[in-house]
Amino acid sequence: MTTLLTGWLRLNCKSSAGEARPAPSLGLEARIAAVAPRALEEAPLSGFSVAVAQGDRVVFAKGYGFADLAAGVPAEADTVYRIGSIGKTFIAAALVRLVEEGRLSLDDPVAQLVPDLAIDPRITVRHLLSHTSGLVNLFAMPGFAESQGIGTTRQEVVEWIEAFRRHEAKRTAGDPGPAP
């Protein structure tokens, strides 16, 4: 994420050394191409993908460097990266914004917000954000830790959902709390 943000800043700002950004007269692809090689040199990463959208339309998408350096697999526009838990930060920020706008409460039951999810009706948004919902850890699901969900079959996803439902069915009465 830092590298992508750094790339964006380089496209849109002057560096701390005062060097000018790529000329605005250059097209979008040329501007990105002007900073991508340097990002690969300066950042501790082997590759990244960039996508730029205008409205609902992707106007540029390209990979730079390698998705898997050891195997020599190039980064492509549609490369799926293992981003770990960074998505939690964005989701939390989006939820807090909805709370600030009055469109959501931290005490709203998740079961009302996502009715198709078989979940204890006492679990709230606040529980999810503070990791106190008592929900099963996906990494405890057979096969999830190895794949992190990438390349899983439909059947494996169904099995994880069924395991989740079995776990929820065994829950005893009491307040939601840390997962066992």
PDB file of N, CA, C and O in Angstrom, residues 84-110:
ATOM      1  N   GLY A  84      -2.724  -9.735   3.187  1.00  0.00           N
ATOM      2  CA  GLY A  84      -2.834  -9.923   4.630  1.00  0.00           C
ATOM      3  C   GLY A  84      -4.029  -9.184   5.197  1.00  0.00           C
ATOM      4  O   GLY A  84      -5.121  -9.226   4.648  1.00  0.00           O
ATOM      5  N   SER A  85      -3.827  -8.490   6.265  1.00  0.00           N
ATOM      6  CA  SER A  85      -4.923  -7.853   6.988  1.00  0.00           C
ATOM      7  C   SER A  85      -5.118  -6.380   6.647  1.00  0.00           C
ATOM      8  O   SER A  85      -5.879  -5.699   7.318  1.00  0.00           O
ATOM      9  N   ILE A  86      -4.449  -5.889   5.623  1.00  0.00           N
ATOM     10  CA  ILE A  86      -4.550  -4.457   5.328  1.00  0.00           C
ATOM     11  C   ILE A  86      -5.978  -4.044   4.962  1.00  0.00           C
ATOM     12  O   ILE A  86      -6.386  -2.920   5.221  1.00  0.00           O
ATOM     13  N   GLY A  87      -6.753  -4.962   4.419  1.00  0.00           N
ATOM     14  CA  GLY A  87      -8.141  -4.655   4.079  1.00  0.00           C
ATOM     15  C   GLY A  87      -8.968  -4.275   5.283  1.00  0.00           C
ATOM     16  O   GLY A  87      -9.922  -3.492   5.180  1.00  0.00           O
ATOM     17  N   LYS A  88      -8.602  -4.799   6.465  1.00  0.00           N
ATOM     18  CA  LYS A  88      -9.347  -4.474   7.685  1.00  0.00           C
ATOM     19  C   LYS A  88      -9.319  -2.976   7.965  1.00  0.00           C
ATOM     20  O   LYS A  88     -10.302  -2.404   8.425  1.00  0.00           O
ATOM     21  N   THR A  89      -8.190  -2.350   7.698  1.00  0.00           N
ATOM     22  CA  THR A  89      -8.055  -0.919   7.938  1.00  0.00           C
ATOM     23  C   THR A  89      -9.024  -0.126   7.069  1.00  0.00           C
ATOM     24  O   THR A  89      -9.686   0.800   7.547  1.00  0.00           O
ATOM     25  N   PHE A  90      -9.118  -0.499   5.800  1.00  0.00           N
ATOM     26  CA  PHE A  90     -10.016   0.215   4.889  1.00  0.00           C
ATOM     27  C   PHE A  90     -11.477  -0.017   5.257  1.00  0.00           C
ATOM     28  O   PHE A  90     -12.298   0.903   5.216  1.00  0.00           O
ATOM     29  N   ILE A  91     -11.799  -1.253   5.620  1.00  0.00           N
ATOM     30  CA  ILE A  91     -13.173  -1.560   6.010  1.00  0.00           C
ATOM     31  C   ILE A  91     -13.536  -0.801   7.282  1.00  0.00           C
ATOM     32  O   ILE A  91     -14.620  -0.219   7.383  1.00  0.00           O
ATOM     33  N   ALA A  92     -12.633  -0.790   8.257  1.00  0.00           N
ATOM     34  CA  ALA A  92     -12.886  -0.063   9.500  1.00  0.00           C
ATOM     35  C   ALA A  92     -13.092   1.432   9.223  1.00  0.00           C
ATOM     36  O   ALA A  92     -14.018   2.051   9.763  1.00  0.00           O
ATOM     37  N   ALA A  93     -12.259   1.999   8.370  1.00  0.00           N
ATOM     38  CA  ALA A  93     -12.402   3.422   8.033  1.00  0.00           C
ATOM     39  C   ALA A  93     -13.739   3.693   7.347  1.00  0.00           C
ATOM     40  O   ALA A  93     -14.408   4.690   7.637  1.00  0.00           O
ATOM     41  N   ALA A  94     -14.149   2.808   6.455  1.00  0.00           N
ATOM     42  CA  ALA A  94     -15.428   2.978   5.768  1.00  0.00           C
ATOM     43  C   ALA A  94     -16.588   2.869   6.753  1.00  0.00           C
ATOM     44  O   ALA A  94     -17.552   3.658   6.685  1.00  0.00           O
ATOM     45  N   LEU A  95     -16.504   1.922   7.672  1.00  0.00           N
ATOM     46  CA  LEU A  95     -17.570   1.769   8.667  1.00  0.00           C
ATOM     47  C   LEU A  95     -17.655   2.991   9.572  1.00  0.00           C
ATOM     48  O   LEU A  95     -18.755   3.481   9.864  1.00  0.00           O
ATOM     49  N   VAL A  96     -16.516   3.504  10.013  1.00  0.00           N
ATOM     50  CA  VAL A  96     -16.513   4.697  10.866  1.00  0.00           C
ATOM     51  C   VAL A  96     -17.100   5.891  10.117  1.00  0.00           C
ATOM     52  O   VAL A  96     -17.848   6.694  10.681  1.00  0.00           O
ATOM     53  N   ARG A  97     -16.806   5.976   8.841  1.00  0.00           N
ATOM     54  CA  ARG A  97     -17.390   7.072   8.049  1.00  0.00           C
ATOM     55  C   ARG A  97     -18.910   6.944   7.986  1.00  0.00           C
ATOM     56  O   ARG A  97     -19.625   7.936   8.106  1.00  0.00           O
ATOM     57  N   LEU A  98     -19.400   5.724   7.795  1.00  0.00           N
ATOM     58  CA  LEU A  98     -20.851   5.506   7.787  1.00  0.00           C
ATOM     59  C   LEU A  98     -21.463   5.868   9.138  1.00  0.00           C
ATOM     60  O   LEU A  98     -22.570   6.422   9.198  1.00  0.00           O
ATOM     61  N   VAL A  99     -20.747   5.581  10.224  1.00  0.00           N
ATOM     62  CA  VAL A  99     -21.221   5.952  11.562  1.00  0.00           C
ATOM     63  C   VAL A  99     -21.278   7.471  11.673  1.00  0.00           C
ATOM     64  O   VAL A  99     -22.275   8.033  12.144  1.00  0.00           O
ATOM     65  N   GLU A 100     -20.225   8.157  11.223  1.00  0.00           N
ATOM     66  CA  GLU A 100     -20.189   9.627  11.276  1.00  0.00           C
ATOM     67  C   GLU A 100     -21.320  10.249  10.479  1.00  0.00           C
ATOM     68  O   GLU A 100     -21.859  11.285  10.845  1.00  0.00           O
ATOM     69  N   GLU A 101     -21.692   9.610   9.371  1.00  0.00           N
ATOM     70  CA  GLU A 101     -22.778  10.112   8.523  1.00  0.00           C
ATOM     71  C   GLU A 101     -24.153   9.732   9.067  1.00  0.00           C
ATOM     72  O   GLU A 101     -25.166  10.124   8.499  1.00  0.00           O
ATOM     73  N   GLY A 102     -24.187   8.951  10.133  1.00  0.00           N
ATOM     74  CA  GLY A 102     -25.454   8.544  10.718  1.00  0.00           C
ATOM     75  C   GLY A 102     -26.154   7.428   9.958  1.00  0.00           C
ATOM     76  O   GLY A 102     -27.328   7.152  10.191  1.00  0.00           O
ATOM     77  N   ARG A 103     -25.456   6.773   9.050  1.00  0.00           N
ATOM     78  CA  ARG A 103     -26.053   5.709   8.238  1.00  0.00           C
ATOM     79  C   ARG A 103     -25.892   4.342   8.880  1.00  0.00           C
ATOM     80  O   ARG A 103     -26.454   3.355   8.408  1.00  0.00           O
ATOM     81  N   LEU A 104     -25.116   4.279   9.976  1.00  0.00           N
ATOM     82  CA  LEU A 104     -24.811   3.028  10.640  1.00  0.00           C
ATOM     83  C   LEU A 104     -24.469   3.341  12.083  1.00  0.00           C
ATOM     84  O   LEU A 104     -23.984   4.427  12.382  1.00  0.00           O
ATOM     85  N   SER A 105     -24.743   2.404  12.971  1.00  0.00           N
ATOM     86  CA  SER A 105     -24.350   2.544  14.372  1.00  0.00           C
ATOM     87  C   SER A 105     -23.393   1.415  14.706  1.00  0.00           C
ATOM     88  O   SER A 105     -23.534   0.300  14.197  1.00  0.00           O
ATOM     89  N   LEU A 106     -22.433   1.699  15.571  1.00  0.00           N
ATOM     90  CA  LEU A 106     -21.516   0.643  15.999  1.00  0.00           C
ATOM     91  C   LEU A 106     -22.258  -0.462  16.736  1.00  0.00           C
ATOM     92  O   LEU A 106     -21.777  -1.586  16.834  1.00  0.00           O
ATOM     93  N   ASP A 107     -23.436  -0.155  17.231  1.00  0.00           N
ATOM     94  CA  ASP A 107     -24.218  -1.142  17.977  1.00  0.00           C
ATOM     95  C   ASP A 107     -25.275  -1.830  17.118  1.00  0.00           C
ATOM     96  O   ASP A 107     -26.099  -2.586  17.637  1.00  0.00           O
ATOM     97  N   ASP A 108     -25.248  -1.614  15.809  1.00  0.00           N
ATOM     98  CA  ASP A 108     -26.157  -2.328  14.903  1.00  0.00           C
ATOM     99  C   ASP A 108     -25.781  -3.800  14.861  1.00  0.00           C
ATOM    100  O   ASP A 108     -24.597  -4.143  14.721  1.00  0.00           O
ATOM    101  N   PRO A 109     -26.774  -4.700  14.951  1.00  0.00           N
ATOM    102  CA  PRO A 109     -26.480  -6.127  14.818  1.00  0.00           C
ATOM    103  C   PRO A 109     -26.055  -6.463  13.386  1.00  0.00           C
ATOM    104  O   PRO A 109     -26.696  -6.043  12.419  1.00  0.00           O
ATOM    105  N   VAL A 110     -24.985  -7.213  13.250  1.00  0.00           N
ATOM    106  CA  VAL A 110     -24.481  -7.595  11.935  1.00  0.00           C
ATOM    107  C   VAL A 110     -25.520  -8.440  11.194  1.00  0.00           C
ATOM    108  O   VAL A 110     -25.673  -8.321   9.981  1.00  0.00           O
TER     109      VAL A 110
END
